[in-house]
Amino acid sequence: GESVGLHLPTLSVQEGDNSIINCAYSNSASDYFIWYKQESGKGPQFIIDIRSNMDKRQGQRVTVLLNKTVKHLSLQIAATQPGDSAVYFCAESANDMRFGAGTRLTVKP
Amino acid sequence: GAVVSQHPSWVICKSGTSVKIECRSLDFQATTMFWYRQFPKQSLMLMATSNEGSKATYEQGVEKDKFLINHASLTLSTLTVTSAHPEDSSFYICSARDWAMGWTQYFGPGTRLLVL
């Protein structure tokens, strides 16, 4: 069936390095995507979104890339900091807020 | 803006009792609210979707008589876990959306439930 999924369950990076978190989606009807960050014991926080008529969107230290051809979404975090350690989820509009497994990002000092 | 609160933030109860969790949108009107549960080291599992003034739509496998959802106003939804058992212990998270603001959902801080 249609699904939103994350390629990797865990990602460990050195502080200061860039991080790339990937997400695969399979519902071509999705026209809106969101990345969320969830810190331990807290609810998810909105990070950045992108519409399907765009292939790139930048925020503060974060960039989301959308490749509709291969149904792939990625979140890039520049100069990763310890405060970026969290689980990251992507969500797609056609799969109304059903989350994939998430990727746990660990930042090593 | 777009703040969602939950109350209580944590609750401990005895097996067989009922627990009510409140979810409020503080600075916007939530036409739709969602309830999730999350077990340790797992993703969020959607339990139900509710639109203001309507009955909630439950996900497959979620017992509607056990998890009672009321969305009586545009700023408040409640989840009542009836006759709670230890296996209901989990992290419950709500989210809210106002279509006038777009598709984005805003999440509450979560409620940790421990049933003894």
PDB file of C-alpha atoms in Angstrom:
ATOM      1  CA  GLY A   1       0.000   0.000   0.000  1.00  0.00           C
ATOM      2  CA  GLU A   2       0.931   3.637   0.025  1.00  0.00           C
ATOM      3  CA  SER A   3       3.416   4.521   2.687  1.00  0.00           C
ATOM      4  CA  VAL A   4       5.803   7.070   4.019  1.00  0.00           C
ATOM      5  CA  GLY A   5       9.076   5.588   5.130  1.00  0.00           C
ATOM      6  CA  LEU A   6      12.509   6.527   6.282  1.00  0.00           C
ATOM      7  CA  HIS A   7      15.583   5.007   4.718  1.00  0.00           C
ATOM      8  CA  LEU A   8      17.714   4.847   7.854  1.00  0.00           C
ATOM      9  CA  PRO A   9      16.599   4.428  11.440  1.00  0.00           C
ATOM     10  CA  THR A  10      19.698   6.071  12.935  1.00  0.00           C
ATOM     11  CA  LEU A  11      22.245   8.640  11.881  1.00  0.00           C
ATOM     12  CA  SER A  12      25.281   9.718  13.850  1.00  0.00           C
ATOM     13  CA  VAL A  13      27.231  12.817  12.845  1.00  0.00           C
ATOM     14  CA  GLN A  14      30.027  14.899  14.256  1.00  0.00           C
ATOM     15  CA  GLU A  15      29.173  18.311  15.599  1.00  0.00           C
ATOM     16  CA  GLY A  16      29.693  20.876  12.892  1.00  0.00           C
ATOM     17  CA  ASP A  17      29.195  18.442  10.037  1.00  0.00           C
ATOM     18  CA  ASN A  18      26.199  18.505   7.727  1.00  0.00           C
ATOM     19  CA  SER A  19      23.419  15.946   8.170  1.00  0.00           C
ATOM     20  CA  ILE A  20      21.188  14.458   5.521  1.00  0.00           C
ATOM     21  CA  ILE A  21      18.034  12.599   6.486  1.00  0.00           C
ATOM     22  CA  ASN A  22      16.094  10.798   3.801  1.00  0.00           C
ATOM     23  CA  CYS A  23      12.476   9.868   3.328  1.00  0.00           C
ATOM     24  CA  ALA A  24      10.764   7.810   0.645  1.00  0.00           C
ATOM     25  CA  TYR A  25       7.136   8.233  -0.199  1.00  0.00           C
ATOM     26  CA  SER A  26       5.010   6.222  -2.566  1.00  0.00           C
ATOM     27  CA  ASN A  27       1.806   8.214  -2.997  1.00  0.00           C
ATOM     28  CA  SER A  28       2.219  10.317  -6.095  1.00  0.00           C
ATOM     29  CA  ALA A  29      -0.932  12.221  -5.164  1.00  0.00           C
ATOM     30  CA  SER A  30       0.909  13.962  -2.325  1.00  0.00           C
ATOM     31  CA  ASP A  31       1.432  17.626  -3.050  1.00  0.00           C
ATOM     32  CA  TYR A  32       2.672  18.836   0.297  1.00  0.00           C
ATOM     33  CA  PHE A  33       5.364  17.515   2.616  1.00  0.00           C
ATOM     34  CA  ILE A  34       6.509  18.426   6.097  1.00  0.00           C
ATOM     35  CA  TRP A  35       9.513  17.595   8.218  1.00  0.00           C
ATOM     36  CA  TYR A  36       9.070  17.356  11.972  1.00  0.00           C
ATOM     37  CA  LYS A  37      11.596  17.117  14.775  1.00  0.00           C
ATOM     38  CA  GLN A  38      10.773  15.276  17.977  1.00  0.00           C
ATOM     39  CA  GLU A  39      12.988  15.612  21.002  1.00  0.00           C
ATOM     40  CA  SER A  40      12.841  13.031  23.736  1.00  0.00           C
ATOM     41  CA  GLY A  41       9.636  13.259  25.776  1.00  0.00           C
ATOM     42  CA  LYS A  42       8.175  16.047  23.682  1.00  0.00           C
ATOM     43  CA  GLY A  43       5.698  16.419  20.859  1.00  0.00           C
ATOM     44  CA  PRO A  44       6.895  16.866  17.266  1.00  0.00           C
ATOM     45  CA  GLN A  45       7.861  20.350  16.143  1.00  0.00           C
ATOM     46  CA  PHE A  46       7.384  21.693  12.639  1.00  0.00           C
ATOM     47  CA  ILE A  47      10.712  22.291  10.914  1.00  0.00           C
ATOM     48  CA  ILE A  48      10.057  23.021   7.287  1.00  0.00           C
ATOM     49  CA  ASP A  49       7.600  22.222   4.530  1.00  0.00           C
ATOM     50  CA  ILE A  50       7.624  22.064   0.765  1.00  0.00           C
ATOM     51  CA  ARG A  51       5.004  21.924  -1.936  1.00  0.00           C
ATOM     52  CA  SER A  52       5.239  19.621  -4.902  1.00  0.00           C
ATOM     53  CA  ASN A  53       5.709  22.517  -7.323  1.00  0.00           C
ATOM     54  CA  MET A  54       9.092  23.143  -5.727  1.00  0.00           C
ATOM     55  CA  ASP A  55      12.188  20.979  -5.588  1.00  0.00           C
ATOM     56  CA  LYS A  56      14.070  22.865  -2.916  1.00  0.00           C
ATOM     57  CA  ARG A  57      13.270  25.066   0.010  1.00  0.00           C
ATOM     58  CA  GLN A  58      15.630  26.598   2.521  1.00  0.00           C
ATOM     59  CA  GLY A  59      15.162  27.633   6.088  1.00  0.00           C
ATOM     60  CA  GLN A  60      17.513  28.536   8.848  1.00  0.00           C
ATOM     61  CA  ARG A  61      20.277  25.907   8.628  1.00  0.00           C
ATOM     62  CA  VAL A  62      17.848  23.466   7.046  1.00  0.00           C
ATOM     63  CA  THR A  63      17.087  22.652   3.449  1.00  0.00           C
ATOM     64  CA  VAL A  64      14.444  20.294   2.132  1.00  0.00           C
ATOM     65  CA  LEU A  65      14.879  18.701  -1.268  1.00  0.00           C
ATOM     66  CA  LEU A  66      12.076  17.029  -3.161  1.00  0.00           C
ATOM     67  CA  ASN A  67      12.604  14.630  -6.024  1.00  0.00           C
ATOM     68  CA  LYS A  68       9.203  13.733  -7.415  1.00  0.00           C
ATOM     69  CA  THR A  69      10.668  11.480 -10.079  1.00  0.00           C
ATOM     70  CA  VAL A  70      11.885   8.970  -7.516  1.00  0.00           C
ATOM     71  CA  LYS A  71       9.472  10.020  -4.772  1.00  0.00           C
ATOM     72  CA  HIS A  72      12.211  11.035  -2.411  1.00  0.00           C
ATOM     73  CA  LEU A  73      12.444  13.751   0.192  1.00  0.00           C
ATOM     74  CA  SER A  74      15.503  14.784   2.145  1.00  0.00           C
ATOM     75  CA  LEU A  75      16.275  17.124   4.995  1.00  0.00           C
ATOM     76  CA  GLN A  76      19.700  18.681   5.134  1.00  0.00           C
ATOM     77  CA  ILE A  77      20.927  20.262   8.341  1.00  0.00           C
ATOM     78  CA  ALA A  78      23.968  22.474   8.033  1.00  0.00           C
ATOM     79  CA  ALA A  79      26.591  22.673  10.775  1.00  0.00           C
ATOM     80  CA  THR A  80      24.801  20.161  12.957  1.00  0.00           C
ATOM     81  CA  GLN A  81      24.668  21.073  16.620  1.00  0.00           C
ATOM     82  CA  PRO A  82      24.029  18.984  19.743  1.00  0.00           C
ATOM     83  CA  GLY A  83      20.583  20.547  19.970  1.00  0.00           C
ATOM     84  CA  ASP A  84      19.726  18.936  16.657  1.00  0.00           C
ATOM     85  CA  SER A  85      19.805  15.497  18.269  1.00  0.00           C
ATOM     86  CA  ALA A  86      16.259  14.187  17.929  1.00  0.00           C
ATOM     87  CA  VAL A  87      14.047  11.930  15.856  1.00  0.00           C
ATOM     88  CA  TYR A  88      13.039  13.378  12.520  1.00  0.00           C
ATOM     89  CA  PHE A  89       9.833  12.455  10.723  1.00  0.00           C
ATOM     90  CA  CYS A  90       8.509  13.320   7.306  1.00  0.00           C
ATOM     91  CA  ALA A  91       4.805  13.511   6.551  1.00  0.00           C
ATOM     92  CA  GLU A  92       2.953  13.738   3.244  1.00  0.00           C
ATOM     93  CA  SER A  93      -0.427  15.227   2.487  1.00  0.00           C
ATOM     94  CA  ALA A  94      -1.877  12.199   0.713  1.00  0.00           C
ATOM     95  CA  ASN A  95      -1.123   9.979   3.687  1.00  0.00           C
ATOM     96  CA  ASP A  96      -2.687  12.429   6.086  1.00  0.00           C
ATOM     97  CA  MET A  97      -0.358  12.528   9.042  1.00  0.00           C
ATOM     98  CA  ARG A  98       0.576   8.912   9.244  1.00  0.00           C
ATOM     99  CA  PHE A  99       4.186   8.943  10.208  1.00  0.00           C
ATOM    100  CA  GLY A 100       6.962   6.664   9.105  1.00  0.00           C
ATOM    101  CA  ALA A 101       9.480   5.160  11.486  1.00  0.00           C
ATOM    102  CA  GLY A 102      11.556   8.305  11.828  1.00  0.00           C
ATOM    103  CA  THR A 103      15.318   8.737  11.842  1.00  0.00           C
ATOM    104  CA  ARG A 104      17.156   9.247  15.092  1.00  0.00           C
ATOM    105  CA  LEU A 105      19.915  11.807  14.663  1.00  0.00           C
ATOM    106  CA  THR A 106      22.723  11.727  17.216  1.00  0.00           C
ATOM    107  CA  VAL A 107      25.294  14.500  17.232  1.00  0.00           C
ATOM    108  CA  LYS A 108      28.691  13.598  18.635  1.00  0.00           C
ATOM    109  CA  PRO A 109      30.697  16.394  20.288  1.00  0.00           C
TER     110      PRO A 109
ATOM    111  CA  GLY B   1       1.480  31.486  17.121  1.00  0.00           C
ATOM    112  CA  ALA B   2      -0.088  28.039  16.584  1.00  0.00           C
ATOM    113  CA  VAL B   3       0.397  26.731  20.104  1.00  0.00           C
ATOM    114  CA  VAL B   4      -1.220  23.529  21.286  1.00  0.00           C
ATOM    115  CA  SER B   5      -1.321  22.539  24.931  1.00  0.00           C
ATOM    116  CA  GLN B   6      -2.116  19.272  26.640  1.00  0.00           C
ATOM    117  CA  HIS B   7      -3.194  18.569  30.170  1.00  0.00           C
ATOM    118  CA  PRO B   8      -2.059  16.793  32.176  1.00  0.00           C
ATOM    119  CA  SER B   9       1.535  16.371  31.079  1.00  0.00           C
ATOM    120  CA  TRP B  10       1.731  13.096  32.953  1.00  0.00           C
ATOM    121  CA  VAL B  11      -0.674  10.925  34.871  1.00  0.00           C
ATOM    122  CA  ILE B  12      -0.461   7.760  36.931  1.00  0.00           C
ATOM    123  CA  CYS B  13      -3.625   5.804  37.545  1.00  0.00           C
ATOM    124  CA  LYS B  14      -4.791   2.458  38.820  1.00  0.00           C
ATOM    125  CA  SER B  15      -5.910  -0.260  36.481  1.00  0.00           C
ATOM    126  CA  GLY B  16      -9.640  -0.054  35.786  1.00  0.00           C
ATOM    127  CA  THR B  17      -9.971   3.676  36.196  1.00  0.00           C
ATOM    128  CA  SER B  18     -10.616   6.212  33.433  1.00  0.00           C
ATOM    129  CA  VAL B  19      -8.314   9.039  32.481  1.00  0.00           C
ATOM    130  CA  LYS B  20      -9.161  12.171  30.536  1.00  0.00           C
ATOM    131  CA  ILE B  21      -6.567  14.076  28.538  1.00  0.00           C
ATOM    132  CA  GLU B  22      -7.277  17.558  27.229  1.00  0.00           C
ATOM    133  CA  CYS B  23      -5.889  19.106  24.080  1.00  0.00           C
ATOM    134  CA  ARG B  24      -6.307  22.826  23.467  1.00  0.00           C
ATOM    135  CA  SER B  25      -5.371  25.101  20.614  1.00  0.00           C
ATOM    136  CA  LEU B  26      -4.424  28.329  22.357  1.00  0.00           C
ATOM    137  CA  ASP B  27      -4.246  30.894  19.588  1.00  0.00           C
ATOM    138  CA  PHE B  28      -6.112  29.422  16.670  1.00  0.00           C
ATOM    139  CA  GLN B  29      -9.274  27.530  15.942  1.00  0.00           C
ATOM    140  CA  ALA B  30      -8.682  23.864  15.314  1.00  0.00           C
ATOM    141  CA  THR B  31     -11.162  22.567  12.789  1.00  0.00           C
ATOM    142  CA  THR B  32      -9.452  19.192  12.963  1.00  0.00           C
ATOM    143  CA  MET B  33      -7.625  17.505  15.804  1.00  0.00           C
ATOM    144  CA  PHE B  34      -5.650  14.286  15.787  1.00  0.00           C
ATOM    145  CA  TRP B  35      -4.724  11.895  18.566  1.00  0.00           C
ATOM    146  CA  TYR B  36      -1.611   9.731  18.500  1.00  0.00           C
ATOM    147  CA  ARG B  37       0.046   7.287  20.810  1.00  0.00           C
ATOM    148  CA  GLN B  38       3.725   6.552  20.891  1.00  0.00           C
ATOM    149  CA  PHE B  39       5.546   3.682  22.551  1.00  0.00           C
ATOM    150  CA  PRO B  40       9.225   3.974  23.492  1.00  0.00           C
ATOM    151  CA  LYS B  41      11.555   4.113  20.511  1.00  0.00           C
ATOM    152  CA  GLN B  42       8.649   3.857  18.090  1.00  0.00           C
ATOM    153  CA  SER B  43       6.930   6.227  15.740  1.00  0.00           C
ATOM    154  CA  LEU B  44       3.687   8.059  16.333  1.00  0.00           C
ATOM    155  CA  MET B  45       0.630   5.923  15.637  1.00  0.00           C
ATOM    156  CA  LEU B  46      -2.464   7.790  14.564  1.00  0.00           C
ATOM    157  CA  MET B  47      -5.411   6.754  16.719  1.00  0.00           C
ATOM    158  CA  ALA B  48      -8.200   8.980  15.484  1.00  0.00           C
ATOM    159  CA  THR B  49      -9.107  12.145  13.643  1.00  0.00           C
ATOM    160  CA  SER B  50     -11.838  14.442  14.843  1.00  0.00           C
ATOM    161  CA  ASN B  51     -13.533  17.413  13.284  1.00  0.00           C
ATOM    162  CA  GLU B  52     -15.262  19.923  15.484  1.00  0.00           C
ATOM    163  CA  GLY B  53     -18.849  18.954  16.107  1.00  0.00           C
ATOM    164  CA  SER B  54     -18.518  15.545  14.456  1.00  0.00           C
ATOM    165  CA  LYS B  55     -17.802  12.045  15.650  1.00  0.00           C
ATOM    166  CA  ALA B  56     -14.197  11.001  15.549  1.00  0.00           C
ATOM    167  CA  THR B  57     -12.891   8.713  12.830  1.00  0.00           C
ATOM    168  CA  TYR B  58     -10.849   5.941  14.376  1.00  0.00           C
ATOM    169  CA  GLU B  59      -7.961   4.096  12.790  1.00  0.00           C
ATOM    170  CA  GLN B  60      -8.288   0.392  12.242  1.00  0.00           C
ATOM    171  CA  GLY B  61      -7.606  -1.524  15.421  1.00  0.00           C
ATOM    172  CA  VAL B  62      -8.344   1.364  17.775  1.00  0.00           C
ATOM    173  CA  GLU B  63     -11.324   0.666  20.028  1.00  0.00           C
ATOM    174  CA  LYS B  64     -13.646   3.639  19.965  1.00  0.00           C
ATOM    175  CA  ASP B  65     -15.421   2.531  23.143  1.00  0.00           C
ATOM    176  CA  LYS B  66     -12.135   2.439  24.985  1.00  0.00           C
ATOM    177  CA  PHE B  67     -10.664   5.654  23.635  1.00  0.00           C
ATOM    178  CA  LEU B  68     -13.454   8.200  23.743  1.00  0.00           C
ATOM    179  CA  ILE B  69     -12.799  11.371  21.810  1.00  0.00           C
ATOM    180  CA  ASN B  70     -14.821  14.529  22.098  1.00  0.00           C
ATOM    181  CA  HIS B  71     -14.199  17.613  19.972  1.00  0.00           C
ATOM    182  CA  ALA B  72     -16.962  19.855  21.195  1.00  0.00           C
ATOM    183  CA  SER B  73     -15.380  23.203  20.410  1.00  0.00           C
ATOM    184  CA  LEU B  74     -12.885  24.691  17.993  1.00  0.00           C
ATOM    185  CA  THR B  75     -10.250  24.903  20.707  1.00  0.00           C
ATOM    186  CA  LEU B  76     -10.727  21.766  22.777  1.00  0.00           C
ATOM    187  CA  SER B  77     -10.609  18.047  22.205  1.00  0.00           C
ATOM    188  CA  THR B  78     -10.521  15.404  24.903  1.00  0.00           C
ATOM    189  CA  LEU B  79      -9.363  11.808  24.897  1.00  0.00           C
ATOM    190  CA  THR B  80     -10.713   9.579  27.632  1.00  0.00           C
ATOM    191  CA  VAL B  81      -9.040   6.244  28.190  1.00  0.00           C
ATOM    192  CA  THR B  82     -11.744   4.148  29.798  1.00  0.00           C
ATOM    193  CA  SER B  83     -11.021   1.234  32.114  1.00  0.00           C
ATOM    194  CA  ALA B  84      -7.329   1.716  31.638  1.00  0.00           C
ATOM    195  CA  HIS B  85      -4.979  -1.259  31.760  1.00  0.00           C
ATOM    196  CA  PRO B  86      -1.192  -1.405  32.009  1.00  0.00           C
ATOM    197  CA  GLU B  87      -0.916  -1.988  28.263  1.00  0.00           C
ATOM    198  CA  ASP B  88      -2.523   1.426  27.728  1.00  0.00           C
ATOM    199  CA  SER B  89       0.542   3.024  29.283  1.00  0.00           C
ATOM    200  CA  SER B  90       2.002   5.179  26.562  1.00  0.00           C
ATOM    201  CA  PHE B  91       2.789   8.698  25.420  1.00  0.00           C
ATOM    202  CA  TYR B  92      -0.337  10.323  24.002  1.00  0.00           C
ATOM    203  CA  ILE B  93       0.078  13.285  21.689  1.00  0.00           C
ATOM    204  CA  CYS B  94      -2.542  15.476  20.095  1.00  0.00           C
ATOM    205  CA  SER B  95      -2.229  17.789  17.152  1.00  0.00           C
ATOM    206  CA  ALA B  96      -4.467  20.447  15.703  1.00  0.00           C
ATOM    207  CA  ARG B  97      -5.021  21.953  12.319  1.00  0.00           C
ATOM    208  CA  ASP B  98      -6.939  24.924  11.029  1.00  0.00           C
ATOM    209  CA  TRP B  99      -7.523  24.611   7.317  1.00  0.00           C
ATOM    210  CA  ALA B 100      -7.481  28.387   7.064  1.00  0.00           C
ATOM    211  CA  MET B 101      -3.815  28.175   8.084  1.00  0.00           C
ATOM    212  CA  GLY B 102      -3.025  25.439   5.621  1.00  0.00           C
ATOM    213  CA  TRP B 103      -2.263  21.776   5.881  1.00  0.00           C
ATOM    214  CA  THR B 104       0.305  21.921   8.675  1.00  0.00           C
ATOM    215  CA  GLN B 105      -0.503  20.242  11.965  1.00  0.00           C
ATOM    216  CA  TYR B 106       0.721  21.652  15.256  1.00  0.00           C
ATOM    217  CA  PHE B 107       1.476  19.236  18.028  1.00  0.00           C
ATOM    218  CA  GLY B 108       0.931  19.353  21.733  1.00  0.00           C
ATOM    219  CA  PRO B 109       3.716  18.478  24.192  1.00  0.00           C
ATOM    220  CA  GLY B 110       2.264  15.053  24.929  1.00  0.00           C
ATOM    221  CA  THR B 111       0.828  13.303  27.962  1.00  0.00           C
ATOM    222  CA  ARG B 112       2.595  10.386  29.533  1.00  0.00           C
ATOM    223  CA  LEU B 113       0.175   7.839  30.969  1.00  0.00           C
ATOM    224  CA  LEU B 114       1.254   5.116  33.367  1.00  0.00           C
ATOM    225  CA  VAL B 115      -1.339   2.577  34.411  1.00  0.00           C
ATOM    226  CA  LEU B 116      -0.422   0.515  37.450  1.00  0.00           C
TER     227      LEU B 116
END
